[in-house]
Amino acid sequence: MKRLAWALLAAAALAQAADAPYGAAVAARFPAPPVHYETPGLRDGRDTFTSNAELAALLAELAKKPGVRLVEAGRSQEGSALEALHFSRGAGRPAVLLLGQQHGDEPAGAEALLALAQQLAQPADKGPALLDRIDVVILPRVNPDGAASGSRVSRDGHDINRDHLLLRTPEARAVAALVRRFEPIAVADAHEHTVVGRYLQKFGALQRYDLLLQQATTANLESELTGAGETMFLAPLRARLDRERITHEWYYTNPTTPGDLQLSMGGVQPDTARNVQGLRHSVSVLLESRGVGIGRLHLQRRVHSHVLALTSLLESAAAHAGELQALRATLGARLSAAACRGPMTVLAAQTRQQRELTMIDPETGADKAVAVSWNSSLKLRPVIERPRPCGYWLAADAGEAAERLRELGIVVRRLAEPAELDAEGWRETARAEGARSDVRGRIADAERSVQVMVETERKKLEAPAGSFYVGLDQPLANLAVAALEPDTQNSFFANRLLPALASAARVMAPPAPSAPPPAASEQRSEHPADDLAPDRGADAAHR
Ligand SMILES: [Zn+2]
C-alpha cells in the first residue's frame, strides 16, 4: 500500500516536470560546476552522448600529440576497437590505469575520461606535472556495444564488471591485457549510480550523493594495501571533494528485489575490476557519479565529479609512486613466500550494520535522513577457510582454464614428465544450480553456474605429462585461489571452465626436488603454448 502511494507520488512528480525525472526543487540542489567540459557528447545543444565513432576520432586526434600513444587492447563483440590512450613522458615510470563505462548506460565515466585525456594531452609545459612521475593509461569506454544501445551489459548479455575473473567477454579480456602489459600501481573504475527508481520506490526518497567511493573489498586482501589506499588516495580525495562542494559517501547499491530495504556496499566477490585489481596488489578505487536513469540531467556536474576525483587519484599516485611500487613488490614477495603455509579464506561475506544516510525529499528537495540496514564490505566475515596449499594441479584437459589463468597474468606450468604429487581432492557433498548473484541481485549472465559444497580428501596423485601446475609461490597466488577453489560462485569449476571436480586438485607439499615443480615450460600469455589457442584480442596489446 505504501509502495503504491510512493508510485503515485512519483507519477505526480513526473507529470509536474514533463520528462524530467524530478522537479525544480531537487534539481536546484545540483548546480552546474565552475568548469565547462567540451567532449563531443558534452557540447551545447547535443542530445546524445559521445558516439563510438566520435570517441575513436577523438582518441586518434589526441594520439598525435607528443607523449601520447594509442593502444588497441581488443575488440568488442560488435567489432568496435577497444582503444586506450597511453600518456608517457619517459620510459620505466609506474602506470595508473583508468577505466570507464563498463556499463553502457552509465555515460559520465567515459565523458569524464575523455575530458581528462584532453587535459593530459596538453604540451608538457602546460599539462599536469603528475606525468613527470607516472604514466597514465585510459580506456574510456570498456563497453562500446552497451553504450550504443543504452544497455548495462555486453551484446551477449554479460555484466562485464562481473567478468574480470572468468574472462568470458572480449571486453574483460581487453582490460586483462592492459593490466598484464602495464601492471598498474593503481586502478580507478568510473561508473554511475541509480538516482530515482528503486530509491523512490523503497524509501520515498532520491539519491543525494554526487559521488560514491569504494576500494577493493574481497577475501585475502592485504591490510597494508587498503591502508595505503585510504591514507594516500581516499583521504585527500574526500578533502578535495569537500572543498569543491561535491558530496560523497561509501559506494552502496540497492537490491533489485522489490521490498528489500537493505542497502549494500559494493560486493566482496572476486569478479569486479575493483576486487580483481586489488588481488593484484594495485590500489583499486571505484567511483560512481549520480547518473543512472536521469538522462543528461546535471551531466556537466556528473562529469566534473569524476574529473575532480580522477585528478586527485592521479596526483596521489604521482606523489607516492615509489612507495606504491615498493609496497606492491613487498606484498607480492610475502604472498609468494606464504605458499604451503597458514590458513586462507575461500569465501567471505559482508557484515550487517544499522546506519543513517542522507537522501533527498522528492517534493521539497530538502535533505531527508533515512535509517537503513547496511551491509558493510569494510569488515568481512569469513565463511569458508582452508589451509593454503603449495599450488594447484590441473588435468591435461583443463587447457581452457590454464589459458584463462595466463590471461590473468598467473604463471601456469605444463608438466613435461609424469610426477607423483601429495594432493587433496574435493569430494562433493551438496549441489545446486542457478545464476550467480551479487548485492544487486541476479548477475546478467547467459550461463547457469554450479554451486557445490565440498570436503577435501588427501590423496597421492599421479600427474601425467601434459597436465598443469599452478604454484602459489607467485604474487598473483590469491587470484589463483579465487579461480580454483571450486565451492564459490565465481570459481572456474562453478562456471564450467573446469569439466569436473577431479580436473583439479590442491597440491599440499612442494613437489620433490628430483621432480621440481614440473617446470617443463614456464609460460605466460605473452607466449602462449603452441597447444593452447592464443587469444588475438587479448594479446593485441602486447604488440
Ligand atoms: Zn556500473
Coordinates of C-alpha atoms and ligand atoms in Angstrom, one line a residue:
M1 CA 0.0 0.0 0.0
K2 CA 2.8 2.3 1.0
R3 CA 4.7 1.4 -2.2
L4 CA 1.6 2.3 -4.3
A5 CA 1.4 5.7 -2.6
W6 CA 5.0 6.4 -3.5
A7 CA 4.4 5.2 -7.0
L8 CA 1.6 7.7 -7.3
L9 CA 3.7 10.4 -5.8
A10 CA 6.4 9.5 -8.4
A11 CA 3.9 9.7 -11.2
A12 CA 2.7 13.1 -9.9
A13 CA 6.3 14.4 -9.7
L14 CA 7.0 13.2 -13.2
A15 CA 3.8 14.8 -14.6
Q16 CA 4.9 18.1 -13.0
A17 CA 8.1 18.3 -14.8
A18 CA 7.2 16.7 -18.2
D19 CA 10.1 14.3 -19.0
A20 CA 12.4 15.4 -16.1
P21 CA 12.9 12.7 -13.5
Y22 CA 12.3 15.2 -10.7
G23 CA 11.1 18.8 -10.1
A24 CA 12.9 22.1 -9.8
A25 CA 13.4 21.9 -6.0
V26 CA 15.5 18.8 -6.4
A27 CA 17.3 20.0 -9.5
A28 CA 18.4 23.2 -7.7
R29 CA 20.5 21.0 -5.3
F30 CA 22.8 20.2 -8.1
P31 CA 24.1 23.5 -9.7
A32 CA 26.4 23.4 -12.7
P33 CA 30.1 23.2 -11.9
P34 CA 32.5 26.1 -12.4
V35 CA 34.2 24.3 -15.3
H36 CA 32.6 23.6 -18.7
Y37 CA 33.8 20.4 -20.4
E38 CA 33.9 20.0 -24.1
T39 CA 33.9 16.4 -25.2
P40 CA 31.8 15.7 -28.3
G41 CA 28.9 14.4 -26.2
L42 CA 29.0 17.5 -23.9
R43 CA 28.8 20.2 -26.5
D44 CA 26.0 22.7 -26.1
G45 CA 22.9 21.6 -28.0
R46 CA 23.7 17.9 -28.0
D47 CA 21.1 15.4 -27.1
T48 CA 23.3 12.3 -27.4
F49 CA 26.5 11.2 -25.7
T50 CA 29.8 10.9 -27.5
S51 CA 29.3 8.2 -30.1
N52 CA 31.7 5.3 -30.6
A53 CA 32.8 6.9 -33.9
E54 CA 33.4 10.3 -32.3
L55 CA 35.3 8.6 -29.4
A56 CA 37.6 6.8 -31.8
A57 CA 38.2 10.0 -33.8
L58 CA 39.0 12.0 -30.6
L59 CA 41.4 9.3 -29.4
A60 CA 43.1 9.2 -32.8
E61 CA 43.5 13.0 -32.7
L62 CA 44.9 13.0 -29.1
A63 CA 47.3 10.2 -30.0
K64 CA 49.0 12.6 -32.5
K65 CA 50.3 14.7 -29.6
P66 CA 53.8 14.2 -28.2
G67 CA 53.9 11.7 -25.4
V68 CA 50.5 10.1 -26.2
R69 CA 50.1 6.7 -27.9
L70 CA 47.1 4.7 -29.0
V71 CA 47.0 1.1 -27.7
E72 CA 44.5 -1.3 -29.1
A73 CA 43.5 -3.7 -26.3
G74 CA 41.0 -5.7 -28.2
R75 CA 37.6 -5.5 -29.9
S76 CA 34.1 -5.5 -28.6
Q77 CA 31.6 -8.2 -29.6
E78 CA 30.2 -5.9 -32.3
G79 CA 33.7 -5.2 -33.6
S80 CA 34.4 -1.7 -32.1
A81 CA 38.1 -1.2 -31.3
L82 CA 38.8 -1.1 -27.5
E83 CA 41.4 1.6 -27.6
A84 CA 43.3 3.1 -24.8
L85 CA 45.5 6.1 -24.6
H86 CA 48.9 5.7 -23.0
F87 CA 50.4 9.0 -21.7
S88 CA 54.1 8.8 -21.1
R89 CA 56.9 11.3 -20.8
G90 CA 59.6 8.7 -20.3
A91 CA 60.3 5.0 -20.1
G92 CA 60.1 3.0 -16.9
R93 CA 57.6 5.0 -14.9
P94 CA 54.8 3.2 -12.9
A95 CA 51.4 3.4 -14.6
V96 CA 47.9 4.2 -13.4
L97 CA 45.0 2.6 -15.3
L98 CA 41.7 4.4 -15.6
L99 CA 38.6 2.5 -16.9
G100 CA 35.2 4.0 -17.9
Q101 CA 31.7 2.8 -18.9
Q102 CA 31.9 -0.9 -18.3
H103 CA 28.2 -0.5 -18.0
G104 CA 26.8 1.0 -21.3
D105 CA 24.0 3.0 -19.5
E106 CA 26.5 4.9 -17.3
P107 CA 27.9 7.5 -19.7
A108 CA 29.5 10.1 -17.4
G109 CA 32.6 7.9 -16.8
A110 CA 33.6 7.8 -20.5
E111 CA 32.8 11.6 -21.0
A112 CA 35.0 12.4 -17.9
L113 CA 37.9 10.2 -19.1
L114 CA 37.8 11.9 -22.5
A115 CA 37.8 15.3 -20.8
L116 CA 40.7 14.2 -18.6
A117 CA 42.6 12.9 -21.7
Q118 CA 42.2 16.3 -23.3
Q119 CA 43.9 17.9 -20.3
L120 CA 46.7 15.3 -20.1
A121 CA 47.4 15.7 -23.8
Q122 CA 48.4 19.3 -23.4
P123 CA 52.1 20.1 -24.1
A124 CA 54.4 19.2 -21.2
D125 CA 54.9 22.9 -20.2
K126 CA 51.1 23.4 -19.9
G127 CA 49.9 19.9 -19.0
P128 CA 49.8 18.4 -15.5
A129 CA 53.2 17.8 -13.8
L130 CA 52.0 14.4 -12.5
L131 CA 53.0 13.0 -15.9
D132 CA 56.7 13.6 -14.8
R133 CA 56.2 10.9 -12.2
I134 CA 53.7 8.4 -13.6
D135 CA 52.3 7.1 -16.9
V136 CA 48.5 7.2 -17.3
V137 CA 46.6 4.6 -19.4
I138 CA 43.0 5.5 -20.1
L139 CA 40.4 3.0 -21.6
P140 CA 37.5 5.4 -21.7
R141 CA 34.7 3.0 -22.8
V142 CA 35.1 -0.7 -21.9
N143 CA 31.6 -1.4 -23.3
P144 CA 31.0 0.4 -26.6
D145 CA 28.3 -2.0 -27.6
G146 CA 26.3 -1.3 -24.5
A147 CA 26.9 2.5 -24.9
A148 CA 25.5 2.3 -28.5
S149 CA 22.3 0.5 -27.3
G150 CA 22.0 2.2 -23.9
S151 CA 22.4 -1.1 -22.2
R152 CA 24.2 -2.0 -19.0
V153 CA 25.5 -5.3 -20.3
S154 CA 27.6 -6.5 -23.3
R155 CA 26.0 -7.5 -26.5
D156 CA 25.8 -11.2 -25.5
G157 CA 24.2 -10.2 -22.2
H158 CA 27.1 -10.4 -19.8
D159 CA 27.8 -7.9 -17.0
I160 CA 31.4 -7.1 -18.0
N161 CA 32.1 -5.8 -14.4
R162 CA 31.4 -9.3 -13.1
D163 CA 33.7 -11.0 -15.7
H164 CA 37.2 -10.0 -14.6
L165 CA 38.0 -13.4 -13.1
L166 CA 36.2 -15.6 -15.6
L167 CA 37.2 -13.5 -18.7
R168 CA 34.3 -14.8 -20.8
T169 CA 33.9 -11.5 -22.7
P170 CA 36.4 -10.0 -25.1
E171 CA 35.8 -6.7 -23.2
A172 CA 37.1 -8.1 -19.9
R173 CA 39.9 -9.8 -21.7
A174 CA 41.0 -6.5 -23.2
V175 CA 41.2 -5.0 -19.7
A176 CA 43.2 -8.0 -18.5
A177 CA 45.6 -7.5 -21.5
L178 CA 46.2 -3.8 -20.4
V179 CA 46.7 -4.9 -16.8
R180 CA 49.3 -7.5 -17.8
R181 CA 51.1 -5.1 -20.0
F182 CA 51.2 -2.0 -17.7
E183 CA 51.0 -3.6 -14.3
P184 CA 49.4 -0.5 -12.8
I185 CA 50.1 0.6 -9.2
A186 CA 46.6 2.0 -9.1
V187 CA 43.4 1.5 -11.0
A188 CA 40.2 3.6 -11.0
D189 CA 36.9 2.5 -12.5
A190 CA 34.3 5.1 -13.3
H191 CA 30.6 4.2 -13.1
E192 CA 27.2 5.9 -12.3
H193 CA 24.7 5.0 -9.7
T194 CA 20.9 5.0 -9.8
V195 CA 19.2 8.2 -8.6
V196 CA 15.4 7.7 -8.6
G197 CA 13.9 4.3 -9.5
R198 CA 14.4 1.8 -6.6
Y199 CA 15.2 4.6 -4.1
L200 CA 11.9 6.3 -4.7
Q201 CA 10.0 3.0 -4.6
K202 CA 11.6 1.7 -1.4
F203 CA 12.5 4.8 0.6
G204 CA 10.3 7.6 -0.9
A205 CA 13.5 9.5 -1.5
L206 CA 16.1 10.3 -4.1
Q207 CA 19.8 9.8 -4.1
R208 CA 21.8 12.8 -2.9
Y209 CA 25.5 12.0 -3.1
D210 CA 27.3 13.2 -6.1
L211 CA 30.0 10.6 -5.9
L212 CA 30.2 7.2 -4.2
L213 CA 33.6 5.6 -3.5
Q214 CA 35.0 2.2 -2.6
Q215 CA 38.3 0.4 -2.6
A216 CA 38.8 -3.3 -3.3
T217 CA 37.0 -5.4 -0.6
T218 CA 37.4 -9.1 -1.0
A219 CA 38.9 -12.1 0.8
N220 CA 42.7 -12.3 1.2
L221 CA 43.4 -8.6 0.6
E222 CA 46.5 -7.3 2.4
S223 CA 45.5 -4.6 5.0
E224 CA 48.6 -2.5 4.1
L225 CA 47.2 -2.1 0.6
T226 CA 43.8 -1.0 1.9
G227 CA 45.6 1.3 4.4
A228 CA 47.7 2.9 1.7
G229 CA 44.6 3.4 -0.4
E230 CA 42.9 5.1 2.5
T231 CA 45.7 7.4 3.6
M232 CA 47.3 8.2 0.2
F233 CA 44.2 8.2 -2.0
L234 CA 40.8 8.4 -0.4
A235 CA 41.6 10.9 2.4
P236 CA 43.0 13.6 0.0
L237 CA 40.2 12.7 -2.4
R238 CA 37.5 13.4 0.2
A239 CA 39.1 16.6 1.2
R240 CA 39.2 17.8 -2.4
L241 CA 35.6 16.9 -3.0
D242 CA 34.6 18.7 0.2
R243 CA 36.4 21.9 -0.9
E244 CA 34.6 21.7 -4.2
R245 CA 31.2 21.1 -2.6
I246 CA 30.8 17.7 -4.3
T247 CA 29.0 15.4 -1.8
H248 CA 30.3 11.8 -1.3
E249 CA 29.7 8.6 0.6
W250 CA 30.9 5.0 0.6
Y251 CA 29.6 3.2 -2.5
Y252 CA 26.4 1.4 -1.9
T253 CA 23.7 -0.1 -4.0
N254 CA 20.1 -1.1 -3.7
P255 CA 19.0 -4.7 -4.4
T256 CA 16.7 -5.0 -7.5
T257 CA 14.3 -7.2 -5.4
P258 CA 11.2 -5.1 -4.6
G259 CA 10.6 -4.7 -0.9
D260 CA 14.2 -5.5 0.1
L261 CA 15.1 -2.5 2.2
Q262 CA 18.8 -3.4 2.8
L263 CA 21.5 -1.3 1.2
S264 CA 24.8 -2.9 0.4
M265 CA 28.3 -1.6 -0.2
G266 CA 29.9 -2.9 -3.4
G267 CA 30.3 -6.7 -3.3
V268 CA 33.1 -8.8 -1.9
Q269 CA 33.2 -11.4 -4.7
P270 CA 36.5 -11.5 -6.8
D271 CA 34.7 -10.8 -10.0
T272 CA 34.7 -7.0 -10.4
A273 CA 37.5 -4.9 -11.8
R274 CA 37.8 -3.3 -8.4
N275 CA 38.3 -6.5 -6.5
V276 CA 40.4 -8.4 -9.1
Q277 CA 42.8 -5.4 -9.3
G278 CA 43.1 -5.4 -5.5
L279 CA 44.1 -9.0 -5.6
R280 CA 46.9 -8.0 -8.0
H281 CA 48.2 -5.5 -5.3
S282 CA 47.0 -2.4 -7.1
V283 CA 45.3 0.3 -5.1
S284 CA 41.8 -0.1 -6.7
V285 CA 39.1 2.5 -6.4
L286 CA 35.5 2.5 -7.7
L287 CA 34.0 5.9 -8.5
E288 CA 30.2 6.2 -9.1
S289 CA 28.6 9.5 -10.0
R290 CA 24.9 10.2 -9.6
G291 CA 23.5 9.4 -13.0
V292 CA 21.7 6.2 -13.9
G293 CA 18.2 7.0 -15.1
I294 CA 18.4 10.8 -15.3
G295 CA 19.4 11.0 -18.9
R296 CA 21.6 14.1 -19.5
L297 CA 20.4 16.0 -16.4
H298 CA 23.3 17.6 -14.4
L299 CA 25.7 16.0 -16.9
Q300 CA 28.4 18.6 -16.6
R301 CA 28.3 18.2 -12.8
R302 CA 28.5 14.4 -13.0
V303 CA 31.5 14.6 -15.3
H304 CA 33.1 17.3 -13.1
S305 CA 32.7 14.9 -10.1
H306 CA 34.6 12.2 -11.9
V307 CA 37.3 14.6 -13.3
L308 CA 38.0 16.0 -9.9
A309 CA 38.2 12.6 -8.3
L310 CA 40.3 11.1 -11.1
T311 CA 42.7 14.0 -11.0
S312 CA 43.1 13.7 -7.2
L313 CA 43.8 9.9 -7.6
L314 CA 46.4 10.6 -10.3
E315 CA 48.1 13.3 -8.1
S316 CA 48.1 10.8 -5.2
A317 CA 49.7 8.1 -7.4
A318 CA 52.3 10.6 -8.6
A319 CA 53.1 11.7 -5.0
H320 CA 53.5 8.2 -3.7
A321 CA 54.7 6.3 -6.9
G322 CA 57.9 5.0 -5.3
E323 CA 56.2 3.8 -2.1
L324 CA 53.4 2.1 -4.1
Q325 CA 55.9 0.3 -6.3
A326 CA 57.8 -0.9 -3.2
L327 CA 54.6 -1.9 -1.4
R328 CA 53.5 -3.9 -4.4
A329 CA 56.8 -5.7 -4.6
T330 CA 56.7 -6.4 -0.8
L331 CA 53.2 -7.8 -0.9
G332 CA 53.9 -9.9 -3.9
A333 CA 57.0 -11.4 -2.3
R334 CA 55.3 -12.0 1.0
L335 CA 52.4 -13.8 -0.6
S336 CA 54.8 -15.9 -2.7
A337 CA 56.6 -16.9 0.5
A338 CA 53.3 -17.9 2.1
A339 CA 52.7 -20.8 -0.2
C340 CA 52.0 -24.1 1.7
R341 CA 51.6 -22.1 5.0
G342 CA 48.7 -21.0 7.2
P343 CA 45.0 -20.6 6.5
M344 CA 43.4 -18.7 3.7
T345 CA 39.8 -17.5 3.1
V346 CA 38.0 -19.2 0.3
L347 CA 34.8 -17.2 0.7
A348 CA 33.9 -14.1 2.8
A349 CA 30.7 -12.2 3.3
Q350 CA 29.6 -8.7 4.2
T351 CA 28.7 -7.8 7.8
R352 CA 25.4 -6.2 8.8
Q353 CA 25.0 -2.8 10.5
Q354 CA 22.4 -0.1 11.0
R355 CA 23.2 3.4 9.9
E356 CA 21.8 6.6 8.7
L357 CA 22.1 8.0 5.2
T358 CA 21.1 11.3 3.8
M359 CA 18.7 11.2 0.8
I360 CA 16.6 13.9 -0.8
D361 CA 12.9 14.5 -0.4
P362 CA 11.4 14.3 -3.9
E363 CA 8.9 17.1 -3.3
T364 CA 10.8 19.7 -1.4
G365 CA 14.4 18.9 -2.4
A366 CA 15.4 19.0 1.3
D367 CA 17.7 16.5 2.9
K368 CA 15.9 13.5 4.3
A369 CA 17.6 11.3 6.9
V370 CA 16.9 7.6 6.2
A371 CA 17.8 4.8 8.7
V372 CA 18.9 1.8 6.7
S373 CA 20.0 -1.7 7.2
W374 CA 23.5 -1.6 5.8
N375 CA 25.7 -4.5 4.5
S376 CA 29.3 -3.4 5.0
S377 CA 32.2 -4.5 3.0
L378 CA 34.7 -2.8 5.3
K379 CA 34.7 -5.7 7.8
L380 CA 34.3 -9.1 6.2
R381 CA 33.1 -12.3 7.8
P382 CA 35.0 -15.5 6.7
V383 CA 32.6 -18.2 5.5
I384 CA 34.9 -20.8 4.2
E385 CA 38.6 -21.1 5.3
R386 CA 41.1 -23.8 4.3
P387 CA 44.8 -24.3 4.7
R388 CA 46.8 -22.6 1.9
P389 CA 48.1 -25.2 -0.5
C390 CA 51.5 -25.1 -2.2
G391 CA 49.7 -24.9 -5.6
Y392 CA 47.1 -26.5 -7.8
W393 CA 47.3 -29.3 -10.3
L394 CA 45.1 -29.1 -13.4
A395 CA 44.4 -32.0 -15.6
A396 CA 45.6 -32.1 -19.2
D397 CA 42.1 -31.4 -20.5
A398 CA 41.9 -28.2 -18.5
G399 CA 43.6 -26.2 -21.2
E400 CA 40.9 -23.6 -21.4
A401 CA 41.2 -22.9 -17.6
A402 CA 45.0 -22.8 -17.9
E403 CA 44.7 -20.2 -20.7
R404 CA 42.3 -18.0 -18.7
L405 CA 44.8 -18.1 -15.7
R406 CA 47.6 -17.0 -18.0
E407 CA 45.4 -14.2 -19.4
L408 CA 45.0 -13.1 -15.7
G409 CA 48.8 -13.0 -15.6
I410 CA 49.2 -16.1 -13.5
V411 CA 52.2 -18.4 -14.2
V412 CA 51.0 -21.8 -15.2
R413 CA 53.5 -24.6 -15.9
R414 CA 53.0 -27.7 -18.1
L415 CA 54.4 -31.0 -16.9
A416 CA 57.0 -32.4 -19.3
E417 CA 57.2 -35.6 -17.3
P418 CA 54.8 -37.5 -15.0
A419 CA 55.0 -36.6 -11.3
E420 CA 53.7 -38.0 -8.1
L421 CA 52.1 -35.2 -6.1
D422 CA 50.9 -35.1 -2.5
A423 CA 47.5 -33.7 -3.1
E424 CA 44.0 -33.0 -1.8
G425 CA 40.9 -33.6 -4.0
W426 CA 37.5 -32.2 -3.4
R427 CA 34.5 -34.5 -2.7
E428 CA 31.1 -33.1 -3.4
T429 CA 28.6 -33.1 -0.5
A430 CA 25.8 -30.9 -2.0
R431 CA 25.0 -29.2 -5.2
A432 CA 22.7 -26.5 -6.6
E433 CA 22.5 -25.0 -10.0
G434 CA 21.5 -21.4 -10.7
A435 CA 22.6 -17.9 -11.6
R436 CA 25.4 -16.1 -10.0
S437 CA 24.2 -13.2 -7.8
D438 CA 25.6 -10.1 -6.2
V439 CA 24.5 -7.4 -3.9
R440 CA 22.2 -6.0 -6.6
G441 CA 20.5 -9.4 -7.3
R442 CA 20.9 -11.9 -10.1
I443 CA 24.0 -11.2 -12.3
A444 CA 23.3 -10.8 -16.0
D445 CA 24.9 -14.0 -17.3
A446 CA 23.9 -16.3 -20.1
E447 CA 25.2 -19.4 -18.3
R448 CA 24.0 -21.2 -15.2
S449 CA 26.6 -21.9 -12.6
V450 CA 27.1 -25.0 -10.4
Q451 CA 27.3 -24.3 -6.7
V452 CA 28.8 -27.2 -4.8
M453 CA 29.7 -27.8 -1.2
V454 CA 32.8 -29.9 -0.8
E455 CA 35.1 -31.8 1.7
T456 CA 38.8 -32.2 0.9
E457 CA 40.5 -35.6 1.0
R458 CA 44.2 -36.4 0.9
K459 CA 45.5 -38.5 -2.0
K460 CA 48.6 -39.4 -4.0
L461 CA 48.1 -38.0 -7.4
E462 CA 49.9 -39.5 -10.4
A463 CA 50.1 -36.4 -12.6
P464 CA 50.7 -37.3 -16.2
A465 CA 52.9 -35.4 -18.6
G466 CA 50.9 -32.7 -20.3
S467 CA 48.9 -31.7 -17.2
F468 CA 49.4 -28.4 -15.4
Y469 CA 50.9 -27.0 -12.2
V470 CA 49.9 -23.5 -10.8
G471 CA 52.3 -22.8 -7.9
L472 CA 51.1 -20.4 -5.2
D473 CA 54.7 -19.2 -4.8
Q474 CA 53.8 -16.2 -7.0
P475 CA 52.5 -12.7 -6.4
L476 CA 49.1 -13.4 -8.0
A477 CA 48.5 -16.5 -5.8
N478 CA 45.2 -15.2 -4.4
L479 CA 43.7 -14.8 -7.9
A480 CA 44.6 -18.4 -8.5
V481 CA 42.8 -19.3 -5.2
A482 CA 39.7 -17.3 -6.3
A483 CA 39.6 -19.2 -9.6
L484 CA 40.5 -22.7 -8.5
E485 CA 38.9 -23.5 -5.1
P486 CA 35.6 -24.9 -6.5
D487 CA 33.0 -24.1 -3.9
T488 CA 32.3 -20.4 -4.7
Q489 CA 30.0 -19.0 -7.4
N490 CA 32.9 -17.4 -9.3
S491 CA 35.2 -20.4 -9.5
F492 CA 36.3 -21.9 -12.7
F493 CA 34.5 -25.2 -11.7
A494 CA 31.2 -23.4 -10.9
N495 CA 31.3 -21.8 -14.3
R496 CA 32.3 -24.9 -16.3
L497 CA 35.8 -23.8 -17.2
L498 CA 36.8 -26.9 -15.5
P499 CA 34.9 -30.0 -16.6
A500 CA 34.9 -31.9 -13.3
L501 CA 36.0 -31.5 -9.7
A502 CA 38.6 -34.2 -10.4
S503 CA 40.0 -31.9 -13.2
A504 CA 42.0 -30.0 -10.5
A505 CA 43.5 -30.7 -7.1
R506 CA 45.2 -28.9 -4.2
V507 CA 49.0 -29.7 -4.1
M508 CA 49.9 -29.9 -0.4
A509 CA 53.7 -30.5 -0.4
P510 CA 56.2 -28.8 -2.7
P511 CA 57.0 -31.3 -5.5
A512 CA 60.1 -33.2 -4.7
P513 CA 63.5 -31.7 -5.8
S514 CA 64.1 -34.6 -8.0
A515 CA 60.9 -33.7 -9.8
P516 CA 61.0 -30.0 -9.5
P517 CA 57.7 -28.2 -9.9
P518 CA 57.2 -29.9 -13.2
A519 CA 59.0 -27.0 -14.7
A520 CA 58.9 -28.0 -18.2
S521 CA 57.9 -24.9 -19.8
E522 CA 57.0 -21.8 -17.9
Q523 CA 54.7 -19.7 -20.0
R524 CA 52.6 -16.6 -19.6
S525 CA 50.0 -15.3 -22.0
E526 CA 52.7 -13.3 -23.8
H527 CA 54.0 -16.6 -25.2
P528 CA 51.0 -19.0 -25.3
A529 CA 51.9 -22.7 -25.6
D530 CA 51.7 -24.0 -29.1
D531 CA 48.9 -26.3 -27.9
L532 CA 46.9 -23.5 -26.4
A533 CA 45.0 -21.2 -28.7
P534 CA 46.2 -17.7 -28.2
D535 CA 43.6 -15.0 -27.9
R536 CA 44.2 -12.4 -30.6
G537 CA 42.2 -9.7 -28.9
A538 CA 43.8 -10.1 -25.6
D539 CA 47.3 -10.3 -27.0
A540 CA 46.9 -7.3 -29.3
A541 CA 48.1 -5.0 -26.5
H542 CA 51.4 -6.9 -26.4
R543 CA 52.4 -5.9 -29.8
Ligands
ZN1 ZN 28.3 0.5 -13.2

